């Protein structure tokens, strides 16, 4: 007789002996609930996150009204103290921690797919190692699954200075509050936006579209997943109550690089799914002409100088143009690697 069968037998005996007014049945139900496993799995891809991960783990440890949940930490080949931080936290917390090694391939897509495979729960929530989740992030996210198998959370951009405060200060800065607001349908768009660092999806939904595509490296993997979710018939509403404090990226070179990578990823999605006619991005040549014109007006003092914004526009236009040339006109599309990591065998932490 296994433990589950034993607990059922205890419950039956207690009922037959009239013990329902005592604490026997509640204790049995609680133990059987624990045996059933967590209701929520939280997947966090980690790469060289020693400076930020501890704060996010503290935020997950301080959750109110949360159902049973586990935290699946996927180390994607870190070379710093990330692994040590995870092990130390696992030894000191009451949370269920699953520490996974996913160093075979570099990239958030692969790491998240490995985390999906290792998750015990049907309901999976995703966040990043450098942000801070709400005190009610788990409880509100769990409620959102009652409305939709896939949903988008919300992110409030914070400065570096705001992230230097205490956990409660950070949560105060992004307006953390216990009131739950049901998710609402987003505005229909040809290119849906999925927030990879704060969304929820059932394991069934993720497996039905084979989860993330590893061929997107550095940008675009979340929107590609959103595109495939939409094509599979999943409409994912926006959940304003499932909020995070988002760590802004303020380095100008990083912002330019990100604009370039995101625009090139957009070109890959548009080419791969034949959606160029529906693309909301500006025409490349027209945008480059506009950027050049704006630069001339700034130099002559006829327009307020915003060289940072202008360089970001130029980077995005170049990324889109190069992507369109490479993927659409030359046909040099990278092979899709949808689901890479879902079948990974090496899950030892």
Short mmCIF file of C-alpha atoms in Angstrom, two decimals, residues 1-14 28 31-32 35:
data_model
loop_
_atom_site.label_atom_id
_atom_site.label_comp_id
_atom_site.label_asym_id
_atom_site.label_seq_id
_atom_site.Cartn_x
_atom_site.Cartn_y
_atom_site.Cartn_z
CA UNK A 1 0.00 0.00 0.00
CA UNK A 2 1.47 3.37 -0.99
CA UNK A 3 1.16 6.56 1.07
CA UNK A 4 -1.70 7.99 -0.99
CA UNK A 5 -3.76 4.83 -0.55
CA UNK A 6 -2.96 4.86 3.17
CA UNK A 7 -4.22 8.44 3.49
CA UNK A 8 -7.45 7.59 1.70
CA UNK A 9 -7.94 4.66 4.09
CA UNK A 10 -7.34 6.92 7.08
CA UNK A 11 -9.89 9.41 5.76
CA UNK A 12 -12.50 6.70 5.23
CA UNK A 13 -11.98 5.31 8.74
CA UNK A 14 -12.22 8.78 10.29
CA UNK A 28 -5.11 14.24 6.01
CA UNK A 31 -0.87 15.96 3.59
CA UNK A 32 -2.52 14.61 0.46
CA UNK A 35 1.71 14.78 -2.13
#
